[in-house]
Amino acid sequence: QVQLVESGGGLVQAGGSLRLSCAASRHTFSSVAMGWFRQPPGKEREFVAAISWNGGNADYADSVKGRFTISRDNAKNAVYLQMNSLKPEDTAIYYCAAGFFSALVDGRPNYWGQGTQVTVSS
């Protein structure tokens, strides 16, 4: 079992930045891929980004490429999502997730966090 706890959400103006963090409670954190998903108001949850176990491979949704960066620190059992040039359409609940890299990209994680709200005002 992997417990994931997100933090760093909040309210930001369009064009601003936020950094989300996810702390994982598993001593084998360094062996699993990690990802971020989001669920905009009234919409289904969607893939945002994923990073492989060693950070050597990453993938992003087209809507966030060039603006968001996923990273991880295996020594701290943590994964991050740096979000720049935020837009109102980025408003959503953001979820941390863990699992196999290909499964994350396909929207099929093994574990989910509880989510953190990000609101971008225009």
PDB file of N, CA and C in Angstrom, residues 48-101:
ATOM      1  N   VAL A  48      -2.065  14.483 -16.459  1.00  0.00           N
ATOM      2  CA  VAL A  48      -1.293  15.724 -16.577  1.00  0.00           C
ATOM      3  C   VAL A  48       0.168  15.423 -16.895  1.00  0.00           C
ATOM      4  N   ALA A  49       0.793  14.590 -16.063  1.00  0.00           N
ATOM      5  CA  ALA A  49       2.220  14.316 -16.249  1.00  0.00           C
ATOM      6  C   ALA A  49       2.594  13.035 -15.516  1.00  0.00           C
ATOM      7  N   ALA A  50       3.678  12.405 -15.972  1.00  0.00           N
ATOM      8  CA  ALA A  50       4.209  11.214 -15.306  1.00  0.00           C
ATOM      9  C   ALA A  50       5.719  11.236 -15.391  1.00  0.00           C
ATOM     10  N   ILE A  51       6.355  10.602 -14.412  1.00  0.00           N
ATOM     11  CA  ILE A  51       7.811  10.520 -14.379  1.00  0.00           C
ATOM     12  C   ILE A  51       8.208   9.109 -13.975  1.00  0.00           C
ATOM     13  N   SER A  52       9.235   8.574 -14.623  1.00  0.00           N
ATOM     14  CA  SER A  52       9.668   7.213 -14.350  1.00  0.00           C
ATOM     15  C   SER A  52      10.358   7.117 -12.990  1.00  0.00           C
ATOM     16  N   TRP A  53      10.650   5.889 -12.555  1.00  0.00           N
ATOM     17  CA  TRP A  53      11.163   5.667 -11.207  1.00  0.00           C
ATOM     18  C   TRP A  53      12.463   6.408 -10.944  1.00  0.00           C
ATOM     19  N   ASN A  54      13.297   6.548 -11.973  1.00  0.00           N
ATOM     20  CA  ASN A  54      14.588   7.210 -11.770  1.00  0.00           C
ATOM     21  C   ASN A  54      14.620   8.635 -12.326  1.00  0.00           C
ATOM     22  N   GLY A  55      13.455   9.122 -12.777  1.00  0.00           N
ATOM     23  CA  GLY A  55      13.408  10.476 -13.307  1.00  0.00           C
ATOM     24  C   GLY A  55      13.930  10.612 -14.722  1.00  0.00           C
ATOM     25  N   GLY A  56      14.297   9.501 -15.343  1.00  0.00           N
ATOM     26  CA  GLY A  56      14.898   9.555 -16.660  1.00  0.00           C
ATOM     27  C   GLY A  56      13.920   9.725 -17.800  1.00  0.00           C
ATOM     28  N   ASN A  57      12.664   9.518 -17.518  1.00  0.00           N
ATOM     29  CA  ASN A  57      11.638   9.629 -18.556  1.00  0.00           C
ATOM     30  C   ASN A  57      10.433  10.362 -17.996  1.00  0.00           C
ATOM     31  N   ALA A  58       9.878  11.257 -18.783  1.00  0.00           N
ATOM     32  CA  ALA A  58       8.702  12.006 -18.365  1.00  0.00           C
ATOM     33  C   ALA A  58       7.773  12.191 -19.554  1.00  0.00           C
ATOM     34  N   ASP A  59       6.503  12.321 -19.253  1.00  0.00           N
ATOM     35  CA  ASP A  59       5.514  12.547 -20.302  1.00  0.00           C
ATOM     36  C   ASP A  59       4.494  13.562 -19.803  1.00  0.00           C
ATOM     37  N   TYR A  60       3.930  14.333 -20.721  1.00  0.00           N
ATOM     38  CA  TYR A  60       3.007  15.398 -20.358  1.00  0.00           C
ATOM     39  C   TYR A  60       1.793  15.402 -21.280  1.00  0.00           C
ATOM     40  N   ALA A  61       0.697  15.846 -20.753  1.00  0.00           N
ATOM     41  CA  ALA A  61      -0.459  16.118 -21.597  1.00  0.00           C
ATOM     42  C   ALA A  61      -0.127  17.311 -22.493  1.00  0.00           C
ATOM     43  N   ASP A  62      -0.673  17.304 -23.704  1.00  0.00           N
ATOM     44  CA  ASP A  62      -0.386  18.390 -24.639  1.00  0.00           C
ATOM     45  C   ASP A  62      -0.757  19.761 -24.067  1.00  0.00           C
ATOM     46  N   SER A  63      -1.801  19.788 -23.266  1.00  0.00           N
ATOM     47  CA  SER A  63      -2.305  21.057 -22.734  1.00  0.00           C
ATOM     48  C   SER A  63      -1.353  21.724 -21.744  1.00  0.00           C
ATOM     49  N   VAL A  64      -0.384  20.972 -21.215  1.00  0.00           N
ATOM     50  CA  VAL A  64       0.530  21.539 -20.218  1.00  0.00           C
ATOM     51  C   VAL A  64       1.984  21.540 -20.665  1.00  0.00           C
ATOM     52  N   LYS A  65       2.274  20.959 -21.814  1.00  0.00           N
ATOM     53  CA  LYS A  65       3.658  20.910 -22.291  1.00  0.00           C
ATOM     54  C   LYS A  65       4.238  22.306 -22.418  1.00  0.00           C
ATOM     55  N   GLY A  66       5.463  22.462 -21.921  1.00  0.00           N
ATOM     56  CA  GLY A  66       6.133  23.755 -21.975  1.00  0.00           C
ATOM     57  C   GLY A  66       5.791  24.679 -20.814  1.00  0.00           C
ATOM     58  N   ARG A  67       4.770  24.310 -20.035  1.00  0.00           N
ATOM     59  CA  ARG A  67       4.373  25.142 -18.884  1.00  0.00           C
ATOM     60  C   ARG A  67       4.561  24.413 -17.547  1.00  0.00           C
ATOM     61  N   PHE A  68       4.335  23.111 -17.543  1.00  0.00           N
ATOM     62  CA  PHE A  68       4.441  22.317 -16.315  1.00  0.00           C
ATOM     63  C   PHE A  68       5.683  21.431 -16.388  1.00  0.00           C
ATOM     64  N   THR A  69       6.286  21.195 -15.220  1.00  0.00           N
ATOM     65  CA  THR A  69       7.440  20.301 -15.127  1.00  0.00           C
ATOM     66  C   THR A  69       7.261  19.375 -13.943  1.00  0.00           C
ATOM     67  N   ILE A  70       7.370  18.072 -14.190  1.00  0.00           N
ATOM     68  CA  ILE A  70       7.304  17.089 -13.119  1.00  0.00           C
ATOM     69  C   ILE A  70       8.725  16.690 -12.733  1.00  0.00           C
ATOM     70  N   SER A  71       8.948  16.514 -11.440  1.00  0.00           N
ATOM     71  CA  SER A  71      10.260  16.091 -10.954  1.00  0.00           C
ATOM     72  C   SER A  71      10.062  15.248  -9.702  1.00  0.00           C
ATOM     73  N   ARG A  72      11.130  14.591  -9.273  1.00  0.00           N
ATOM     74  CA  ARG A  72      11.033  13.775  -8.074  1.00  0.00           C
ATOM     75  C   ARG A  72      12.340  13.805  -7.317  1.00  0.00           C
ATOM     76  N   ASP A  73      12.236  13.535  -6.025  1.00  0.00           N
ATOM     77  CA  ASP A  73      13.398  13.424  -5.152  1.00  0.00           C
ATOM     78  C   ASP A  73      13.237  12.120  -4.378  1.00  0.00           C
ATOM     79  N   ASN A  74      13.899  11.090  -4.825  1.00  0.00           N
ATOM     80  CA  ASN A  74      13.730   9.773  -4.201  1.00  0.00           C
ATOM     81  C   ASN A  74      14.264   9.728  -2.768  1.00  0.00           C
ATOM     82  N   ALA A  75      15.214  10.589  -2.466  1.00  0.00           N
ATOM     83  CA  ALA A  75      15.738  10.639  -1.100  1.00  0.00           C
ATOM     84  C   ALA A  75      14.682  11.155  -0.122  1.00  0.00           C
ATOM     85  N   LYS A  76      13.740  11.948  -0.644  1.00  0.00           N
ATOM     86  CA  LYS A  76      12.685  12.523   0.200  1.00  0.00           C
ATOM     87  C   LYS A  76      11.333  11.857  -0.030  1.00  0.00           C
ATOM     88  N   ASN A  77      11.297  10.830  -0.867  1.00  0.00           N
ATOM     89  CA  ASN A  77      10.019  10.176  -1.199  1.00  0.00           C
ATOM     90  C   ASN A  77       8.987  11.208  -1.657  1.00  0.00           C
ATOM     91  N   ALA A  78       9.401  12.074  -2.557  1.00  0.00           N
ATOM     92  CA  ALA A  78       8.522  13.166  -2.970  1.00  0.00           C
ATOM     93  C   ALA A  78       8.552  13.352  -4.480  1.00  0.00           C
ATOM     94  N   VAL A  79       7.423  13.807  -4.997  1.00  0.00           N
ATOM     95  CA  VAL A  79       7.308  14.177  -6.402  1.00  0.00           C
ATOM     96  C   VAL A  79       6.683  15.564  -6.454  1.00  0.00           C
ATOM     97  N   TYR A  80       7.056  16.331  -7.463  1.00  0.00           N
ATOM     98  CA  TYR A  80       6.637  17.721  -7.548  1.00  0.00           C
ATOM     99  C   TYR A  80       6.038  18.023  -8.925  1.00  0.00           C
ATOM    100  N   LEU A  81       5.223  19.048  -8.958  1.00  0.00           N
ATOM    101  CA  LEU A  81       4.711  19.545 -10.230  1.00  0.00           C
ATOM    102  C   LEU A  81       4.847  21.067 -10.208  1.00  0.00           C
ATOM    103  N   GLN A  82       5.805  21.576 -10.966  1.00  0.00           N
ATOM    104  CA  GLN A  82       5.985  23.011 -11.097  1.00  0.00           C
ATOM    105  C   GLN A  82       5.078  23.499 -12.219  1.00  0.00           C
ATOM    106  N   MET A  83       4.184  24.411 -11.893  1.00  0.00           N
ATOM    107  CA  MET A  83       3.202  24.897 -12.859  1.00  0.00           C
ATOM    108  C   MET A  83       3.439  26.385 -13.101  1.00  0.00           C
ATOM    109  N   ASN A  84       3.805  26.724 -14.327  1.00  0.00           N
ATOM    110  CA  ASN A  84       4.059  28.113 -14.706  1.00  0.00           C
ATOM    111  C   ASN A  84       3.045  28.573 -15.754  1.00  0.00           C
ATOM    112  N   SER A  85       2.964  29.860 -15.930  1.00  0.00           N
ATOM    113  CA  SER A  85       2.053  30.442 -16.925  1.00  0.00           C
ATOM    114  C   SER A  85       0.647  29.858 -16.796  1.00  0.00           C
ATOM    115  N   LEU A  86       0.157  29.831 -15.584  1.00  0.00           N
ATOM    116  CA  LEU A  86      -1.135  29.207 -15.323  1.00  0.00           C
ATOM    117  C   LEU A  86      -2.271  29.953 -16.007  1.00  0.00           C
ATOM    118  N   LYS A  87      -3.257  29.169 -16.433  1.00  0.00           N
ATOM    119  CA  LYS A  87      -4.428  29.700 -17.128  1.00  0.00           C
ATOM    120  C   LYS A  87      -5.682  29.338 -16.330  1.00  0.00           C
ATOM    121  N   PRO A  88      -6.760  30.084 -16.509  1.00  0.00           N
ATOM    122  CA  PRO A  88      -8.000  29.726 -15.804  1.00  0.00           C
ATOM    123  C   PRO A  88      -8.446  28.296 -16.078  1.00  0.00           C
ATOM    124  N   GLU A  89      -8.164  27.782 -17.265  1.00  0.00           N
ATOM    125  CA  GLU A  89      -8.566  26.415 -17.590  1.00  0.00           C
ATOM    126  C   GLU A  89      -7.716  25.364 -16.868  1.00  0.00           C
ATOM    127  N   ASP A  90      -6.687  25.780 -16.161  1.00  0.00           N
ATOM    128  CA  ASP A  90      -5.919  24.851 -15.324  1.00  0.00           C
ATOM    129  C   ASP A  90      -6.598  24.631 -13.970  1.00  0.00           C
ATOM    130  N   THR A  91      -7.649  25.375 -13.703  1.00  0.00           N
ATOM    131  CA  THR A  91      -8.381  25.206 -12.449  1.00  0.00           C
ATOM    132  C   THR A  91      -8.922  23.786 -12.338  1.00  0.00           C
ATOM    133  N   ALA A  92      -8.586  23.115 -11.235  1.00  0.00           N
ATOM    134  CA  ALA A  92      -8.974  21.714 -11.069  1.00  0.00           C
ATOM    135  C   ALA A  92      -8.517  21.224  -9.705  1.00  0.00           C
ATOM    136  N   ILE A  93      -9.002  20.053  -9.349  1.00  0.00           N
ATOM    137  CA  ILE A  93      -8.414  19.322  -8.229  1.00  0.00           C
ATOM    138  C   ILE A  93      -7.277  18.495  -8.817  1.00  0.00           C
ATOM    139  N   TYR A  94      -6.100  18.629  -8.251  1.00  0.00           N
ATOM    140  CA  TYR A  94      -4.923  17.918  -8.736  1.00  0.00           C
ATOM    141  C   TYR A  94      -4.613  16.740  -7.816  1.00  0.00           C
ATOM    142  N   TYR A  95      -4.421  15.579  -8.454  1.00  0.00           N
ATOM    143  CA  TYR A  95      -4.186  14.349  -7.724  1.00  0.00           C
ATOM    144  C   TYR A  95      -2.808  13.794  -8.038  1.00  0.00           C
ATOM    145  N   CYS A  96      -2.128  13.344  -7.019  1.00  0.00           N
ATOM    146  CA  CYS A  96      -0.890  12.604  -7.160  1.00  0.00           C
ATOM    147  C   CYS A  96      -1.242  11.134  -7.342  1.00  0.00           C
ATOM    148  N   ALA A  97      -0.439  10.417  -8.109  1.00  0.00           N
ATOM    149  CA  ALA A  97      -0.716   9.007  -8.367  1.00  0.00           C
ATOM    150  C   ALA A  97       0.585   8.227  -8.502  1.00  0.00           C
ATOM    151  N   ALA A  98       0.494   6.924  -8.283  1.00  0.00           N
ATOM    152  CA  ALA A  98       1.669   6.049  -8.376  1.00  0.00           C
ATOM    153  C   ALA A  98       1.302   4.772  -9.117  1.00  0.00           C
ATOM    154  N   GLY A  99       2.298   4.206  -9.797  1.00  0.00           N
ATOM    155  CA  GLY A  99       2.060   2.954 -10.511  1.00  0.00           C
ATOM    156  C   GLY A  99       3.114   2.718 -11.565  1.00  0.00           C
ATOM    157  N   PHE A 100       2.779   1.950 -12.586  1.00  0.00           N
ATOM    158  CA  PHE A 100       3.670   1.736 -13.715  1.00  0.00           C
ATOM    159  C   PHE A 100       3.589   2.943 -14.660  1.00  0.00           C
ATOM    160  N   PHE A 101       4.724   3.293 -15.246  1.00  0.00           N
ATOM    161  CA  PHE A 101       4.792   4.498 -16.065  1.00  0.00           C
ATOM    162  C   PHE A 101       3.770   4.462 -17.201  1.00  0.00           C
TER     163      PHE A 101
END
